[in-house]
Coordinates of C-alpha atoms in Angstrom, one line a residue:
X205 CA 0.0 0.0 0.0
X206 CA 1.7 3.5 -1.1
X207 CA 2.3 5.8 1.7
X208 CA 1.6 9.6 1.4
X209 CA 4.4 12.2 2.5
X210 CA 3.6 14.9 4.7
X211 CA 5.8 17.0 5.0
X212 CA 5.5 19.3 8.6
X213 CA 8.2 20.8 10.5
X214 CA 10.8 19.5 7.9
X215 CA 9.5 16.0 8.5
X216 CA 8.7 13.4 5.8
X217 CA 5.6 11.6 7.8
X218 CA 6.0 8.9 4.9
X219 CA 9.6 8.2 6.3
X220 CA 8.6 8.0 10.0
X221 CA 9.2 4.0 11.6
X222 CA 6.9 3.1 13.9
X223 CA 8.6 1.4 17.0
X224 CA 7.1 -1.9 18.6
X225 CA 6.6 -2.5 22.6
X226 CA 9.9 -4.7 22.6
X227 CA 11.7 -2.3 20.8
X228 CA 10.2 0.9 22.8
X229 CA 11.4 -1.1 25.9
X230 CA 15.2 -1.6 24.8
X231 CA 15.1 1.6 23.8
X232 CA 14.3 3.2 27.4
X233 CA 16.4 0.7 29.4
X234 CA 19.1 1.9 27.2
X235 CA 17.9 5.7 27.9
X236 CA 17.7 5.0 31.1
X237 CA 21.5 3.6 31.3
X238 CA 22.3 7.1 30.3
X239 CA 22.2 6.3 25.6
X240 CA 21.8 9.8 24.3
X241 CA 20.8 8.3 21.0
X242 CA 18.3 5.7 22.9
X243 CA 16.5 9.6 23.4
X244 CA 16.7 10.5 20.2
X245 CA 15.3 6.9 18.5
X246 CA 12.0 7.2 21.5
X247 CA 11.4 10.4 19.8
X248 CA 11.3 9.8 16.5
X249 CA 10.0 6.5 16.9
X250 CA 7.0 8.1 18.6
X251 CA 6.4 11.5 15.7
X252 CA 2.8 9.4 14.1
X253 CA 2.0 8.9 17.9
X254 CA 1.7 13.0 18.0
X255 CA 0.5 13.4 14.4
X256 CA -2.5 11.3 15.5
X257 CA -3.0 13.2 18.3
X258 CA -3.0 16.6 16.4
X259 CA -5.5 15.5 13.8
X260 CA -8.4 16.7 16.4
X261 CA -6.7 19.8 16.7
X262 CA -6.2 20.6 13.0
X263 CA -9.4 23.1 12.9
X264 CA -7.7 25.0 15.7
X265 CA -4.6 26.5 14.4
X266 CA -3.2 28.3 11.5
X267 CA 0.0 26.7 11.6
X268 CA 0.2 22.9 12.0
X269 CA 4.2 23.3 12.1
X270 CA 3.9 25.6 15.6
X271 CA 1.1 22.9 16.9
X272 CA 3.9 19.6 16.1
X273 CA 6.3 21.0 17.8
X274 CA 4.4 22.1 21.3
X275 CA 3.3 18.1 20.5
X276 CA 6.7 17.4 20.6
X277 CA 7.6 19.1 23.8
X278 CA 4.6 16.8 24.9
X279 CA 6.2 13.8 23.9
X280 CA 9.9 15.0 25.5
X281 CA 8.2 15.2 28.6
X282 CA 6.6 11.8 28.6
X283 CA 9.7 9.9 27.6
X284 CA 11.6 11.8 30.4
X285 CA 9.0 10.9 33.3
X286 CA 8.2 7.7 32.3
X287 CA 8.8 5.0 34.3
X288 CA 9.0 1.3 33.3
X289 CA 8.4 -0.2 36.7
X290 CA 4.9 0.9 36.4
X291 CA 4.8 -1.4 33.3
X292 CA 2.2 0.2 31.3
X293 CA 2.7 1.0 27.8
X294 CA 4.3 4.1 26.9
X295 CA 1.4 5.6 24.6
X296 CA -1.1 5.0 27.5
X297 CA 1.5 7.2 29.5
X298 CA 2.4 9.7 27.0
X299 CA -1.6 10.5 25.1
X300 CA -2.5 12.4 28.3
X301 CA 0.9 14.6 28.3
X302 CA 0.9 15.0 25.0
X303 CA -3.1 16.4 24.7
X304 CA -2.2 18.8 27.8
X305 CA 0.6 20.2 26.4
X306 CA -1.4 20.9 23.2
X307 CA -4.2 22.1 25.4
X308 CA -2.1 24.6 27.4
X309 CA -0.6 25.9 24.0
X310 CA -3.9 26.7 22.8
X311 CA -5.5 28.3 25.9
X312 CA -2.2 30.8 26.8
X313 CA -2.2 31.6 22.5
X314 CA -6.0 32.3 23.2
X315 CA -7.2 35.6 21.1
X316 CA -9.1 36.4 24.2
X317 CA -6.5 37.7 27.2
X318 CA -7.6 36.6 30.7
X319 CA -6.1 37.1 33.9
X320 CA -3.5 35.7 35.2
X321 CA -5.1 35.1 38.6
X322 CA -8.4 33.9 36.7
X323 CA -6.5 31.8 34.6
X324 CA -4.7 30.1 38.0
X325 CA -8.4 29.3 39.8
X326 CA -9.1 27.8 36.6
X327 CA -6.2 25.3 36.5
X328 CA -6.9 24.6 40.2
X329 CA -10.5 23.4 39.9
X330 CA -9.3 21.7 36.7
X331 CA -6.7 19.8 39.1
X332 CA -9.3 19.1 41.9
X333 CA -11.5 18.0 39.2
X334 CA -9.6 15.6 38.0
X335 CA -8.7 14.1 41.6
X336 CA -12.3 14.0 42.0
X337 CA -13.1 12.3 39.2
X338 CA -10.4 9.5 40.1
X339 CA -11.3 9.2 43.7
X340 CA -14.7 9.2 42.9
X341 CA -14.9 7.6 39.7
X342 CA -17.5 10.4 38.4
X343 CA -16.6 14.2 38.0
X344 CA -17.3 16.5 40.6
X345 CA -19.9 19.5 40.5
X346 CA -19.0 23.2 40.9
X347 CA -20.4 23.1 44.2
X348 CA -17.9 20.4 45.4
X349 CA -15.0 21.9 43.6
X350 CA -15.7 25.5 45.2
X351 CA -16.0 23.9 48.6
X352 CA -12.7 22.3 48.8
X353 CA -11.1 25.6 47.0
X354 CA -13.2 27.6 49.6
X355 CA -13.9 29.9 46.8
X356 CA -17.3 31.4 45.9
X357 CA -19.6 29.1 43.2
X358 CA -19.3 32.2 40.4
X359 CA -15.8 32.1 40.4
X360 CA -14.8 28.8 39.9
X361 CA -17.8 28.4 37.2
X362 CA -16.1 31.7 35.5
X363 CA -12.9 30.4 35.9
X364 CA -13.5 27.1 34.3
X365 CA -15.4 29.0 31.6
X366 CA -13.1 31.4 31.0
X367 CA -10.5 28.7 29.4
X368 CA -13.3 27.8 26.4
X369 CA -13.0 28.6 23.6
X370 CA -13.8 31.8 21.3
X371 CA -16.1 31.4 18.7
X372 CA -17.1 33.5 15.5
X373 CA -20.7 34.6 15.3
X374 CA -20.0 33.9 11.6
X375 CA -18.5 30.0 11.9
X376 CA -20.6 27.8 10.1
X377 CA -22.0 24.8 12.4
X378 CA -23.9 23.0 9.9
X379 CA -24.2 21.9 6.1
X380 CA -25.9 20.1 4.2
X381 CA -24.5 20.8 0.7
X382 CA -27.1 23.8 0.4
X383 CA -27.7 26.3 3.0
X384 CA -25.2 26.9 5.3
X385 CA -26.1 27.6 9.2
X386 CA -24.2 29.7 11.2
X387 CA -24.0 30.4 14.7
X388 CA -25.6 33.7 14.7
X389 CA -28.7 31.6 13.4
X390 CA -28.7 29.6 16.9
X391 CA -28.9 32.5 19.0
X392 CA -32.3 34.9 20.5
X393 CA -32.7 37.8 19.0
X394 CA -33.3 40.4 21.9
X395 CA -33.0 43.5 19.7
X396 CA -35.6 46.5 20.2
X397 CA -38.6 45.0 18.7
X398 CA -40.4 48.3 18.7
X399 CA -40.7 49.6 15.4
X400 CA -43.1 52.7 13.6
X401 CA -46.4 52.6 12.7
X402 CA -46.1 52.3 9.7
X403 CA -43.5 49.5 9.5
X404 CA -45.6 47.3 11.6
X405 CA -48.7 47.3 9.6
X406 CA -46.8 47.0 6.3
X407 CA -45.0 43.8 8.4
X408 CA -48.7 42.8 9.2
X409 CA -50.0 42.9 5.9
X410 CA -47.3 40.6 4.2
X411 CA -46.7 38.1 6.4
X412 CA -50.1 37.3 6.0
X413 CA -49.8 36.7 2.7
X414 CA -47.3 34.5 3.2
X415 CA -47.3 30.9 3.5
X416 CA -48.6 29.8 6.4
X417 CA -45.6 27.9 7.7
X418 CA -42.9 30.5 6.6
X419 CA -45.1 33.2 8.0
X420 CA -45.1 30.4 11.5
X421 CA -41.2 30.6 11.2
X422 CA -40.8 34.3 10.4
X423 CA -43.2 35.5 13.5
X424 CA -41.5 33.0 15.6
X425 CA -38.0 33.7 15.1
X426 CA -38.1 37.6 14.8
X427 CA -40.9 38.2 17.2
X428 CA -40.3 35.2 19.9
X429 CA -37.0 35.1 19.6
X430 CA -37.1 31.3 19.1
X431 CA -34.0 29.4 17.5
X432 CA -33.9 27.2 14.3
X433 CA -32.8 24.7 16.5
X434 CA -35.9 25.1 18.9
X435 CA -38.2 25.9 15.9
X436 CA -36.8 22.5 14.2
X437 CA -37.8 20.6 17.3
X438 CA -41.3 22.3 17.8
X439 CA -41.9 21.6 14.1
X440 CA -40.2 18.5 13.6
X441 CA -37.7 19.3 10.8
X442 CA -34.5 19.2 10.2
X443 CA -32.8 22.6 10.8
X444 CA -31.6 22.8 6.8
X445 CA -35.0 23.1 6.5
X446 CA -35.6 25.7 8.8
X447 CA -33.4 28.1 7.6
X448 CA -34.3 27.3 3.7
X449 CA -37.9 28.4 4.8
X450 CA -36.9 31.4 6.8
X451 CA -35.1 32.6 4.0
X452 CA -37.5 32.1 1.4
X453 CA -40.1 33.5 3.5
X454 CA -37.2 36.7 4.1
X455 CA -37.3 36.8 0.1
X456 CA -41.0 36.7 -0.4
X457 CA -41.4 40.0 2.4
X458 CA -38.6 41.8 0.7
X459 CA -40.4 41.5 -2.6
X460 CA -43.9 42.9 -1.2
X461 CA -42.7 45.4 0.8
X462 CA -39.7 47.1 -1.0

């Protein structure tokens, strides 16, 4: 079967061996015994193991190059920690190291700037979280994290929200080959919905000559405030459809009013 090359960071993905178990093992007792090169083999014997890792990251970034490498610090990190005596395999250890590193890399290069001491709650309930969740075997709720923080329920559900990401009002969400729905679509409109006179009886006057279901959608979406998504639901539709009649029934106003 042909392999395709990839070339990130320099690096010819085609070209990368793939190590087994026995010879990861060798390779760290060697490591361990103090073999520079024993380093260097774990590392690139371990590049697809990050590549893999990266591919649910690949919407994130501009640059895939800048991504690999923080991937690669990752990796370093895992293969200087990891102990054999534990005897668990080394991409058990390292996938967890690896995906934090990445994750870190992403919140700190965040467009959004947060504070620092926002930013340090936040990686403390993250920690308590996770001990929770191991001690416990389910994760915690913001109440039990704030309590052993002894810090008010806001703040920690701030915190923890503060560290999501940014999104466009313009990123698309949905496709189905036709209409596109964006996020602004998914959102209440809360806008002033008091308008003149005379624009609300010329409103009036063509919606009810429209059809009845697009005139349903219209009134519910622009005078309700109601979602495609909530709207798709009530009417039992998909949301494609939803936004096709919405802006068919847009169309149809602009035509007998304007």
């Amino acid at each position: 079967m042909a392999r395709h090359k990839v070339e990130i960071c320099g690096v010819n993905t085609a070209n990368i061996k793939v190590l087994t178990n026995e010879e990861m093992v060798e390779l760290f007792e060697r490591y361990q015994n103090g073999d520079g090169k024993a380093k260097e083999d774990l590392i690139n014997g371990n590049l697809k193991l990050v590549l893999s890792i990266l591919r649910k990251f690949n919407n994130r970034v501009d640059n895939m190059d800048d991504l690999f490498q923080v991937g690669c610090i990752g990796l370093i990190k895992a293969i200087e920690n990891f102990d054999l005596s534990y005897q668990v395999r080394f991409s058990t250890y390292s996938v967890p190291m690896i995906v934090g590193e990445v994750k870190r890399y992403l919140r700190d290069s965040n467009s959004v700037r947060i504070a620092r001491s926002i930013k340090d709650l936040a990686y403390k309930a993250l920690k308590v979280k996770e001990e929770l969740t191991t001690k416990e075997g389910k994760e915690p709720t913001i109440a039990e994290i704030s309590k052993i923080l002894e810090v008010p329920e806001l703040e920690v559900s701030s915190a923890l929200d503060s560290l999501r990401d940014t999104l466009s009002m313009s990123e698309p969400i949905y496709s189905d080959g036709g209409d596109t729905i964006y996020l602004a679509d998914q959102l209440e409109d809360k806008k002033n919905k008091l308008y003149p006179l005379e624009t609300r009886i010329a409103l009036a006057d063509s919606l009810e000559k429209l059809k009845e279901k697009e005139r349903f959608i219209l009134t519910e979406r622009y005078f309700v405030g109601k979602t495609q998504m909530e709207l798709a639901n009530e009417i039992g539709i998909s949301q494609a459809q939803i936004s096709r009649l919405e802006k068919n029934g847009i169309e149809n106003l602009k035509r007998m009013i304007l």
